[in-house]
């Protein structure tokens, strides 16, 4: 019976508001403590700067590169076969392991650095990253908890291990097929800093790079866009470049053959210019025919070479850069106002909840 009375009794909001008003000093202290914690958290989080590049992929013929018009027109069985690399796959291209490994050696210069020395992106990600203090505490607790497990596990044989936990081998090429844990960690860290937005309606591609250094952010964004353009251009022109190389070899052979035939004809004509024998005239005629055939082959391969170069140029994609990379002036995170507002509202809710449940407990007693 007593439980039914308690559950059915409505909440007296006037009484609750009066209790909150009476405890306003307590609520002010709780909110002040929440603001102090919010300030501590916002100061502890490292600043991050974001650089964005706004582009429109298009072909050399002026067509916009979309999912419907980004490829060479190949028809097989009445169906049009398009190229595999379309703008909607650019995020997957940038997130691929070979592409991320190609970013390891990007030269960087830190903003505000008095020294003219440069470092690579892999070195920057391993030695110049700041983290909040609770990350150190969390990693320390994890190491303490996992210490008994590591005693029974196999020992690491990676000779490139260091106190930072991330290293890169500079004297040896990185094997994509067999990455070390440190190389995989650097690749994952770089991947988490890069984002690509593809807008199919506007037919645009926007690249976002977020780093803790503004100059590094702009440099990496510009390098990633350049490498992406080179990657797409290499894919689009690969077949034509193979044909160009083959045609150039044919041209060099025809050119050499023509020059040899021309030289043989000139030497024979100069050495036997006072002879009128039929045997001489026949040999001279044969050399002239050989020279003309070699010249014809030479001119034809030259024309094919010029056409192959034009095909490579036509296949090469063009990225219309609307907004290039610029060094950001203001950080995008952390948002101190959001953090302070969140901690203030959380502390206020906790204080009100504490007063409400304390009042309920006193009425029950």
mmCIF file of C-alpha atoms in Angstrom:
data_model
loop_
_atom_site.group_PDB
_atom_site.id
_atom_site.type_symbol
_atom_site.label_atom_id
_atom_site.label_comp_id
_atom_site.label_asym_id
_atom_site.label_seq_id
_atom_site.Cartn_x
_atom_site.Cartn_y
_atom_site.Cartn_z
ATOM 1 C CA UNK A 1 0.000 0.000 0.000
ATOM 2 C CA UNK A 2 2.790 2.378 0.843
ATOM 3 C CA UNK A 3 4.530 1.682 -2.504
ATOM 4 C CA UNK A 4 1.312 2.441 -4.419
ATOM 5 C CA UNK A 5 0.942 5.785 -2.669
ATOM 6 C CA UNK A 6 4.536 6.710 -3.496
ATOM 7 C CA UNK A 7 4.284 5.820 -7.157
ATOM 8 C CA UNK A 8 0.970 7.497 -7.703
ATOM 9 C CA UNK A 9 1.834 10.777 -5.985
ATOM 10 C CA UNK A 10 2.620 13.524 -8.547
ATOM 11 C CA UNK A 11 5.835 15.538 -8.453
ATOM 12 C CA UNK A 12 5.441 18.899 -6.760
ATOM 13 C CA UNK A 13 7.376 21.120 -9.188
ATOM 14 C CA UNK A 14 6.841 24.219 -7.083
ATOM 15 C CA UNK A 15 8.422 22.501 -4.113
ATOM 16 C CA UNK A 16 11.248 21.188 -6.304
ATOM 17 C CA UNK A 17 11.959 24.655 -7.692
ATOM 18 C CA UNK A 18 12.001 26.068 -4.181
ATOM 19 C CA UNK A 19 14.479 23.387 -3.124
ATOM 20 C CA UNK A 20 16.680 24.216 -6.113
ATOM 21 C CA UNK A 21 16.509 27.901 -5.261
ATOM 22 C CA UNK A 22 17.467 27.180 -1.668
ATOM 23 C CA UNK A 23 20.444 25.162 -2.944
ATOM 24 C CA UNK A 24 21.523 27.782 -5.475
ATOM 25 C CA UNK A 25 24.882 28.255 -3.784
ATOM 26 C CA UNK A 26 25.514 24.529 -4.093
ATOM 27 C CA UNK A 27 24.497 24.591 -7.764
ATOM 28 C CA UNK A 28 26.809 27.543 -8.435
ATOM 29 C CA UNK A 29 29.705 25.660 -6.886
ATOM 30 C CA UNK A 30 28.920 22.536 -8.931
ATOM 31 C CA UNK A 31 28.665 24.565 -12.150
ATOM 32 C CA UNK A 32 31.909 26.373 -11.346
ATOM 33 C CA UNK A 33 33.615 23.027 -10.778
ATOM 34 C CA UNK A 34 32.220 21.818 -14.108
ATOM 35 C CA UNK A 35 33.553 24.909 -15.868
ATOM 36 C CA UNK A 36 36.985 24.381 -14.322
ATOM 37 C CA UNK A 37 37.011 20.780 -15.538
ATOM 38 C CA UNK A 38 35.861 21.971 -18.978
ATOM 39 C CA UNK A 39 38.678 24.524 -19.106
ATOM 40 C CA UNK A 40 41.188 21.838 -18.122
ATOM 41 C CA UNK A 41 39.885 19.498 -20.820
ATOM 42 C CA UNK A 42 39.804 22.166 -23.551
ATOM 43 C CA UNK A 43 43.345 23.268 -22.734
ATOM 44 C CA UNK A 44 44.616 19.681 -22.708
ATOM 45 C CA UNK A 45 43.278 18.800 -26.162
ATOM 46 C CA UNK A 46 45.856 19.784 -28.838
ATOM 47 C CA UNK A 47 44.792 22.232 -31.526
ATOM 48 C CA UNK A 48 44.125 20.909 -35.003
ATOM 49 C CA UNK A 49 44.142 22.836 -38.272
ATOM 50 C CA UNK A 50 42.260 21.776 -41.383
ATOM 51 C CA UNK A 51 43.087 22.516 -45.024
ATOM 52 C CA UNK A 52 40.483 21.942 -47.734
ATOM 53 C CA UNK A 53 40.962 21.742 -51.513
ATOM 54 C CA UNK A 54 37.854 22.115 -53.666
ATOM 55 C CA UNK A 55 38.167 20.594 -57.156
ATOM 56 C CA UNK A 56 36.061 19.581 -60.156
ATOM 57 C CA UNK A 57 37.486 16.614 -62.113
ATOM 58 C CA UNK A 58 37.092 17.045 -65.856
ATOM 59 C CA UNK A 59 38.587 15.565 -69.006
ATOM 60 C CA UNK A 60 40.700 17.377 -71.597
ATOM 61 C CA UNK A 61 37.670 17.456 -73.893
ATOM 62 C CA UNK A 62 35.838 19.621 -71.368
ATOM 63 C CA UNK A 63 33.482 16.946 -70.053
ATOM 64 C CA UNK A 64 32.876 16.724 -66.332
ATOM 65 C CA UNK A 65 34.291 13.512 -64.896
ATOM 66 C CA UNK A 66 31.372 11.805 -63.196
ATOM 67 C CA UNK A 67 30.306 8.235 -62.786
ATOM 68 C CA UNK A 68 28.642 8.447 -66.211
ATOM 69 C CA UNK A 69 31.423 10.241 -68.114
ATOM 70 C CA UNK A 70 34.803 9.472 -66.688
ATOM 71 C CA UNK A 71 36.112 6.710 -68.879
ATOM 72 C CA UNK A 72 37.118 5.731 -72.336
ATOM 73 C CA UNK A 73 34.193 4.521 -74.419
ATOM 74 C CA UNK A 74 34.629 0.793 -74.886
ATOM 75 C CA UNK A 75 31.690 -1.317 -76.060
ATOM 76 C CA UNK A 76 31.657 -5.061 -75.426
ATOM 77 C CA UNK A 77 28.567 -7.035 -76.306
ATOM 78 C CA UNK A 78 26.514 -3.872 -76.715
ATOM 79 C CA UNK A 79 27.424 -2.659 -73.205
ATOM 80 C CA UNK A 80 29.608 0.321 -72.465
ATOM 81 C CA UNK A 81 32.542 -0.555 -70.217
ATOM 82 C CA UNK A 82 33.866 2.333 -68.132
ATOM 83 C CA UNK A 83 37.165 2.856 -66.375
ATOM 84 C CA UNK A 84 37.438 1.496 -62.857
ATOM 85 C CA UNK A 85 38.757 4.682 -61.216
ATOM 86 C CA UNK A 86 35.788 7.059 -60.952
ATOM 87 C CA UNK A 87 35.480 10.058 -58.591
ATOM 88 C CA UNK A 88 33.291 8.137 -56.131
ATOM 89 C CA UNK A 89 36.250 5.776 -55.576
ATOM 90 C CA UNK A 90 38.733 8.534 -54.736
ATOM 91 C CA UNK A 91 38.287 7.980 -50.948
ATOM 92 C CA UNK A 92 39.164 4.289 -51.395
ATOM 93 C CA UNK A 93 42.162 5.197 -53.548
ATOM 94 C CA UNK A 94 43.546 7.554 -50.891
ATOM 95 C CA UNK A 95 42.846 5.017 -48.129
ATOM 96 C CA UNK A 96 44.657 2.240 -49.982
ATOM 97 C CA UNK A 97 47.913 1.011 -48.503
ATOM 98 C CA UNK A 98 50.159 1.768 -51.533
ATOM 99 C CA UNK A 99 48.862 5.337 -51.721
ATOM 100 C CA UNK A 100 49.377 5.903 -47.976
ATOM 101 C CA UNK A 101 52.906 4.505 -48.176
ATOM 102 C CA UNK A 102 53.689 6.948 -50.987
ATOM 103 C CA UNK A 103 52.955 9.788 -48.549
ATOM 104 C CA UNK A 104 55.610 8.710 -46.035
ATOM 105 C CA UNK A 105 58.430 10.693 -47.660
ATOM 106 C CA UNK A 106 56.615 14.009 -48.133
ATOM 107 C CA UNK A 107 59.078 16.731 -47.001
ATOM 108 C CA UNK A 108 57.660 19.019 -44.320
ATOM 109 C CA UNK A 109 58.696 22.169 -42.528
ATOM 110 C CA UNK A 110 57.127 23.017 -39.191
ATOM 111 C CA UNK A 111 55.532 26.427 -38.790
ATOM 112 C CA UNK A 112 57.513 28.750 -36.556
ATOM 113 C CA UNK A 113 60.633 26.618 -36.912
ATOM 114 C CA UNK A 114 63.797 28.727 -36.986
ATOM 115 C CA UNK A 115 65.854 25.901 -38.447
ATOM 116 C CA UNK A 116 65.723 25.279 -42.191
ATOM 117 C CA UNK A 117 65.823 21.500 -41.733
ATOM 118 C CA UNK A 118 62.933 19.434 -43.000
ATOM 119 C CA UNK A 119 61.439 16.148 -41.909
ATOM 120 C CA UNK A 120 59.245 13.564 -43.577
ATOM 121 C CA UNK A 121 55.575 12.987 -42.885
ATOM 122 C CA UNK A 122 56.319 9.646 -41.247
ATOM 123 C CA UNK A 123 58.777 11.311 -38.851
ATOM 124 C CA UNK A 124 56.245 14.033 -38.087
ATOM 125 C CA UNK A 125 53.514 11.509 -37.294
ATOM 126 C CA UNK A 126 55.829 9.539 -35.019
ATOM 127 C CA UNK A 127 57.622 12.287 -33.077
ATOM 128 C CA UNK A 128 55.586 15.511 -33.315
ATOM 129 C CA UNK A 129 52.117 14.429 -32.191
ATOM 130 C CA UNK A 130 50.651 15.774 -28.958
ATOM 131 C CA UNK A 131 47.966 13.960 -26.979
ATOM 132 C CA UNK A 132 45.871 14.908 -23.910
ATOM 133 C CA UNK A 133 47.024 13.854 -20.479
ATOM 134 C CA UNK A 134 44.301 11.244 -20.038
ATOM 135 C CA UNK A 135 45.626 9.362 -23.063
ATOM 136 C CA UNK A 136 48.912 8.851 -21.231
ATOM 137 C CA UNK A 137 47.056 7.638 -18.133
ATOM 138 C CA UNK A 138 44.903 5.294 -20.207
ATOM 139 C CA UNK A 139 47.902 3.837 -22.036
ATOM 140 C CA UNK A 140 49.725 3.408 -18.715
ATOM 141 C CA UNK A 141 46.786 1.523 -17.206
ATOM 142 C CA UNK A 142 46.550 -0.638 -20.310
ATOM 143 C CA UNK A 143 50.255 -1.495 -20.114
ATOM 144 C CA UNK A 144 49.940 -2.427 -16.445
ATOM 145 C CA UNK A 145 46.913 -4.626 -17.097
ATOM 146 C CA UNK A 146 48.450 -6.288 -20.148
ATOM 147 C CA UNK A 147 51.871 -6.807 -18.530
ATOM 148 C CA UNK A 148 51.129 -10.357 -17.276
ATOM 149 C CA UNK A 149 49.914 -11.306 -20.753
ATOM 150 C CA UNK A 150 53.084 -10.047 -22.410
ATOM 151 C CA UNK A 151 55.188 -12.290 -20.171
ATOM 152 C CA UNK A 152 53.742 -15.368 -21.854
ATOM 153 C CA UNK A 153 53.619 -13.955 -25.358
ATOM 154 C CA UNK A 154 56.361 -14.181 -27.956
ATOM 155 C CA UNK A 155 58.958 -11.449 -27.945
ATOM 156 C CA UNK A 156 58.920 -8.865 -30.686
ATOM 157 C CA UNK A 157 61.698 -9.299 -33.215
ATOM 158 C CA UNK A 158 61.268 -5.929 -34.887
ATOM 159 C CA UNK A 159 64.678 -4.277 -34.682
ATOM 160 C CA UNK A 160 63.178 -0.861 -35.442
ATOM 161 C CA UNK A 161 61.259 -0.593 -32.181
ATOM 162 C CA UNK A 162 61.696 2.684 -30.291
ATOM 163 C CA UNK A 163 60.205 4.431 -27.233
ATOM 164 C CA UNK A 164 57.804 6.338 -29.476
ATOM 165 C CA UNK A 165 56.256 3.088 -30.633
ATOM 166 C CA UNK A 166 56.367 4.124 -34.313
ATOM 167 C CA UNK A 167 59.351 4.050 -36.637
ATOM 168 C CA UNK A 168 60.052 3.921 -40.332
ATOM 169 C CA UNK A 169 62.855 2.244 -42.221
ATOM 170 C CA UNK A 170 64.524 4.845 -44.387
ATOM 171 C CA UNK A 171 67.338 2.702 -45.746
ATOM 172 C CA UNK A 172 65.119 -0.018 -47.193
ATOM 173 C CA UNK A 173 62.086 0.137 -49.471
ATOM 174 C CA UNK A 174 58.811 -0.551 -47.719
ATOM 175 C CA UNK A 175 57.206 -3.814 -48.726
ATOM 176 C CA UNK A 176 53.479 -3.395 -49.280
ATOM 177 C CA UNK A 177 52.934 -7.134 -48.992
ATOM 178 C CA UNK A 178 54.563 -7.378 -45.549
ATOM 179 C CA UNK A 179 54.319 -4.266 -43.401
ATOM 180 C CA UNK A 180 55.680 -3.998 -39.898
ATOM 181 C CA UNK A 181 53.415 -2.938 -37.040
ATOM 182 C CA UNK A 182 55.021 0.490 -36.944
ATOM 183 C CA UNK A 183 54.527 1.104 -40.671
ATOM 184 C CA UNK A 184 50.907 -0.026 -40.419
ATOM 185 C CA UNK A 185 50.405 2.293 -37.426
ATOM 186 C CA UNK A 186 51.795 5.288 -39.332
ATOM 187 C CA UNK A 187 49.628 4.481 -42.368
ATOM 188 C CA UNK A 188 46.533 4.264 -40.155
ATOM 189 C CA UNK A 189 47.411 7.553 -38.442
ATOM 190 C CA UNK A 190 47.828 9.337 -41.789
ATOM 191 C CA UNK A 191 44.586 7.822 -43.078
ATOM 192 C CA UNK A 192 42.687 9.137 -40.043
ATOM 193 C CA UNK A 193 43.862 12.666 -40.890
ATOM 194 C CA UNK A 194 42.635 12.652 -44.513
ATOM 195 C CA UNK A 195 39.028 12.844 -45.633
ATOM 196 C CA UNK A 196 37.566 13.056 -49.157
ATOM 197 C CA UNK A 197 34.007 14.244 -49.826
ATOM 198 C CA UNK A 198 32.501 13.456 -53.237
ATOM 199 C CA UNK A 199 29.370 15.422 -54.126
ATOM 200 C CA UNK A 200 27.655 13.652 -57.015
ATOM 201 C CA UNK A 201 25.036 16.376 -57.435
ATOM 202 C CA UNK A 202 27.548 19.217 -57.743
ATOM 203 C CA UNK A 203 30.121 16.870 -59.305
ATOM 204 C CA UNK A 204 32.869 18.111 -57.031
ATOM 205 C CA UNK A 205 35.599 16.509 -54.939
ATOM 206 C CA UNK A 206 36.724 18.147 -51.697
ATOM 207 C CA UNK A 207 39.876 17.022 -49.911
ATOM 208 C CA UNK A 208 40.225 17.710 -46.170
ATOM 209 C CA UNK A 209 43.504 17.266 -44.275
ATOM 210 C CA UNK A 210 43.637 17.874 -40.524
ATOM 211 C CA UNK A 211 46.969 18.208 -38.717
ATOM 212 C CA UNK A 212 48.253 19.756 -35.505
ATOM 213 C CA UNK A 213 50.478 22.152 -37.460
ATOM 214 C CA UNK A 214 48.910 24.608 -39.952
ATOM 215 C CA UNK A 215 51.844 24.585 -42.383
ATOM 216 C CA UNK A 216 52.005 20.787 -42.300
ATOM 217 C CA UNK A 217 48.271 20.607 -42.960
ATOM 218 C CA UNK A 218 48.533 22.767 -46.088
ATOM 219 C CA UNK A 219 51.655 20.962 -47.339
ATOM 220 C CA UNK A 220 50.156 17.506 -46.913
ATOM 221 C CA UNK A 221 46.870 18.552 -48.547
ATOM 222 C CA UNK A 222 48.690 19.948 -51.586
ATOM 223 C CA UNK A 223 50.874 16.824 -51.858
ATOM 224 C CA UNK A 224 47.927 14.427 -51.499
ATOM 225 C CA UNK A 225 45.999 16.226 -54.251
ATOM 226 C CA UNK A 226 49.056 16.189 -56.541
ATOM 227 C CA UNK A 227 49.589 12.466 -55.933
ATOM 228 C CA UNK A 228 45.905 11.753 -56.514
ATOM 229 C CA UNK A 229 46.017 13.600 -59.829
ATOM 230 C CA UNK A 230 49.166 11.699 -60.812
ATOM 231 C CA UNK A 231 47.556 8.392 -59.801
ATOM 232 C CA UNK A 232 44.418 8.994 -61.870
ATOM 233 C CA UNK A 233 46.446 10.336 -64.800
ATOM 234 C CA UNK A 234 48.740 7.303 -64.686
ATOM 235 C CA UNK A 235 45.750 4.952 -64.731
ATOM 236 C CA UNK A 236 43.940 6.793 -67.502
ATOM 237 C CA UNK A 237 46.994 7.017 -69.780
ATOM 238 C CA UNK A 238 48.612 3.669 -68.971
ATOM 239 C CA UNK A 239 47.439 1.835 -72.089
ATOM 240 C CA UNK A 240 48.173 4.770 -74.377
ATOM 241 C CA UNK A 241 51.635 5.191 -72.888
ATOM 242 C CA UNK A 242 52.391 1.532 -73.602
ATOM 243 C CA UNK A 243 51.291 2.072 -77.197
ATOM 244 C CA UNK A 244 53.379 5.251 -77.322
ATOM 245 C CA UNK A 245 56.467 3.410 -76.121
ATOM 246 C CA UNK A 246 55.941 0.670 -78.717
ATOM 247 C CA UNK A 247 55.398 3.225 -81.481
ATOM 248 C CA UNK A 248 58.494 5.135 -80.427
ATOM 249 C CA UNK A 249 60.576 1.962 -80.678
ATOM 250 C CA UNK A 250 59.224 1.357 -84.182
ATOM 251 C CA UNK A 251 60.023 4.962 -85.077
ATOM 252 C CA UNK A 252 63.607 4.669 -83.860
ATOM 253 C CA UNK A 253 64.116 1.450 -85.839
ATOM 254 C CA UNK A 254 62.590 2.961 -89.006
ATOM 255 C CA UNK A 255 64.677 6.116 -88.583
ATOM 256 C CA UNK A 256 67.875 4.108 -88.200
ATOM 257 C CA UNK A 257 66.954 1.926 -91.169
ATOM 258 C CA UNK A 258 66.259 4.964 -93.353
ATOM 259 C CA UNK A 259 69.528 6.676 -92.428
ATOM 260 C CA UNK A 260 71.481 3.495 -93.163
ATOM 261 C CA UNK A 261 69.746 3.084 -96.544
ATOM 262 C CA UNK A 262 70.372 6.738 -97.387
ATOM 263 C CA UNK A 263 74.031 6.449 -96.448
ATOM 264 C CA UNK A 264 74.478 3.223 -98.441
ATOM 265 C CA UNK A 265 72.889 4.807 -101.516
ATOM 266 C CA UNK A 266 75.051 7.942 -101.243
ATOM 267 C CA UNK A 267 78.298 5.971 -100.798
ATOM 268 C CA UNK A 268 77.549 3.670 -103.736
ATOM 269 C CA UNK A 269 76.539 6.566 -105.994
ATOM 270 C CA UNK A 270 79.662 8.591 -105.122
ATOM 271 C CA UNK A 271 82.000 5.629 -105.568
ATOM 272 C CA UNK A 272 80.595 4.621 -108.990
ATOM 273 C CA UNK A 273 79.443 7.907 -110.481
ATOM 274 C CA UNK A 274 81.581 7.547 -113.685
ATOM 275 C CA UNK A 275 80.443 4.005 -114.450
ATOM 276 C CA UNK A 276 77.623 3.238 -116.890
ATOM 277 C CA UNK A 277 77.470 -0.502 -116.538
ATOM 278 C CA UNK A 278 74.097 -2.193 -116.335
ATOM 279 C CA UNK A 279 75.174 -3.989 -113.162
ATOM 280 C CA UNK A 280 75.961 -0.650 -111.540
ATOM 281 C CA UNK A 281 72.644 0.873 -112.626
ATOM 282 C CA UNK A 282 70.749 -2.143 -111.299
ATOM 283 C CA UNK A 283 72.444 -1.972 -107.901
ATOM 284 C CA UNK A 284 71.928 1.783 -107.752
ATOM 285 C CA UNK A 285 68.238 1.302 -108.557
ATOM 286 C CA UNK A 286 67.878 -1.333 -105.844
ATOM 287 C CA UNK A 287 69.493 0.970 -103.270
ATOM 288 C CA UNK A 288 67.205 3.818 -104.327
ATOM 289 C CA UNK A 289 64.118 1.618 -103.943
ATOM 290 C CA UNK A 290 65.350 0.465 -100.539
ATOM 291 C CA UNK A 291 65.899 4.081 -99.505
ATOM 292 C CA UNK A 292 62.430 5.127 -100.659
ATOM 293 C CA UNK A 293 60.779 2.214 -98.845
ATOM 294 C CA UNK A 294 62.733 3.057 -95.694
ATOM 295 C CA UNK A 295 61.709 6.689 -96.026
ATOM 296 C CA UNK A 296 58.065 5.727 -96.411
ATOM 297 C CA UNK A 297 58.251 3.529 -93.320
ATOM 298 C CA UNK A 298 60.040 6.317 -91.468
ATOM 299 C CA UNK A 299 57.353 8.921 -92.288
ATOM 300 C CA UNK A 300 54.525 6.517 -91.398
ATOM 301 C CA UNK A 301 56.019 5.693 -87.987
ATOM 302 C CA UNK A 302 56.610 9.390 -87.391
ATOM 303 C CA UNK A 303 52.925 10.100 -88.026
ATOM 304 C CA UNK A 304 51.925 7.216 -85.737
ATOM 305 C CA UNK A 305 54.225 8.588 -83.049
ATOM 306 C CA UNK A 306 52.573 12.014 -83.225
ATOM 307 C CA UNK A 307 49.103 10.428 -83.070
ATOM 308 C CA UNK A 308 50.115 8.344 -80.044
ATOM 309 C CA UNK A 309 51.313 11.469 -78.229
ATOM 310 C CA UNK A 310 47.987 13.162 -78.997
ATOM 311 C CA UNK A 311 46.064 10.146 -77.644
ATOM 312 C CA UNK A 312 48.060 10.271 -74.391
ATOM 313 C CA UNK A 313 47.291 13.970 -74.058
ATOM 314 C CA UNK A 314 43.578 13.403 -74.690
ATOM 315 C CA UNK A 315 43.410 10.651 -72.087
ATOM 316 C CA UNK A 316 45.084 12.766 -69.425
ATOM 317 C CA UNK A 317 42.473 14.070 -66.922
ATOM 318 C CA UNK A 318 42.383 17.668 -65.713
ATOM 319 C CA UNK A 319 41.372 18.762 -62.223
ATOM 320 C CA UNK A 320 39.881 22.232 -62.092
ATOM 321 C CA UNK A 321 41.030 23.485 -58.685
ATOM 322 C CA UNK A 322 38.483 26.005 -57.442
ATOM 323 C CA UNK A 323 39.878 26.408 -53.921
ATOM 324 C CA UNK A 324 43.612 25.611 -53.613
ATOM 325 C CA UNK A 325 45.482 24.708 -50.451
ATOM 326 C CA UNK A 326 46.190 27.608 -48.104
ATOM 327 C CA UNK A 327 47.724 27.657 -44.642
ATOM 328 C CA UNK A 328 44.826 27.811 -42.133
ATOM 329 C CA UNK A 329 44.911 30.669 -39.650
ATOM 330 C CA UNK A 330 42.499 29.390 -36.996
ATOM 331 C CA UNK A 331 42.165 25.893 -35.515
ATOM 332 C CA UNK A 332 39.029 23.882 -36.169
ATOM 333 C CA UNK A 333 39.271 21.943 -32.926
ATOM 334 C CA UNK A 334 38.892 21.846 -30.034
ATOM 335 C CA UNK A 335 35.754 24.003 -29.806
ATOM 336 C CA UNK A 336 36.183 25.521 -26.355
ATOM 337 C CA UNK A 337 32.675 26.990 -26.269
ATOM 338 C CA UNK A 338 31.101 23.601 -26.948
ATOM 339 C CA UNK A 339 33.266 21.891 -24.348
ATOM 340 C CA UNK A 340 32.540 24.533 -21.679
ATOM 341 C CA UNK A 341 28.821 24.520 -22.497
ATOM 342 C CA UNK A 342 28.704 20.741 -22.307
ATOM 343 C CA UNK A 343 30.465 20.544 -18.950
ATOM 344 C CA UNK A 344 28.344 23.412 -17.585
ATOM 345 C CA UNK A 345 25.073 21.718 -18.558
ATOM 346 C CA UNK A 346 26.320 18.336 -17.339
ATOM 347 C CA UNK A 347 27.331 19.730 -13.946
ATOM 348 C CA UNK A 348 24.023 21.612 -13.662
ATOM 349 C CA UNK A 349 22.073 18.434 -14.464
ATOM 350 C CA UNK A 350 24.098 16.424 -11.940
ATOM 351 C CA UNK A 351 23.536 19.083 -9.251
ATOM 352 C CA UNK A 352 19.790 19.222 -9.894
ATOM 353 C CA UNK A 353 19.580 15.452 -9.933
ATOM 354 C CA UNK A 354 21.464 15.235 -6.672
ATOM 355 C CA UNK A 355 19.070 17.703 -5.011
ATOM 356 C CA UNK A 356 15.999 15.943 -6.463
ATOM 357 C CA UNK A 357 16.961 12.461 -5.257
ATOM 358 C CA UNK A 358 18.098 13.825 -1.909
ATOM 359 C CA UNK A 359 14.681 15.469 -1.510
ATOM 360 C CA UNK A 360 12.888 12.248 -2.470
ATOM 361 C CA UNK A 361 14.909 10.255 0.028
ATOM 362 C CA UNK A 362 14.138 12.729 2.825
ATOM 363 C CA UNK A 363 10.386 12.614 2.082
ATOM 364 C CA UNK A 364 10.390 8.819 2.069
ATOM 365 C CA UNK A 365 12.082 8.724 5.447
#
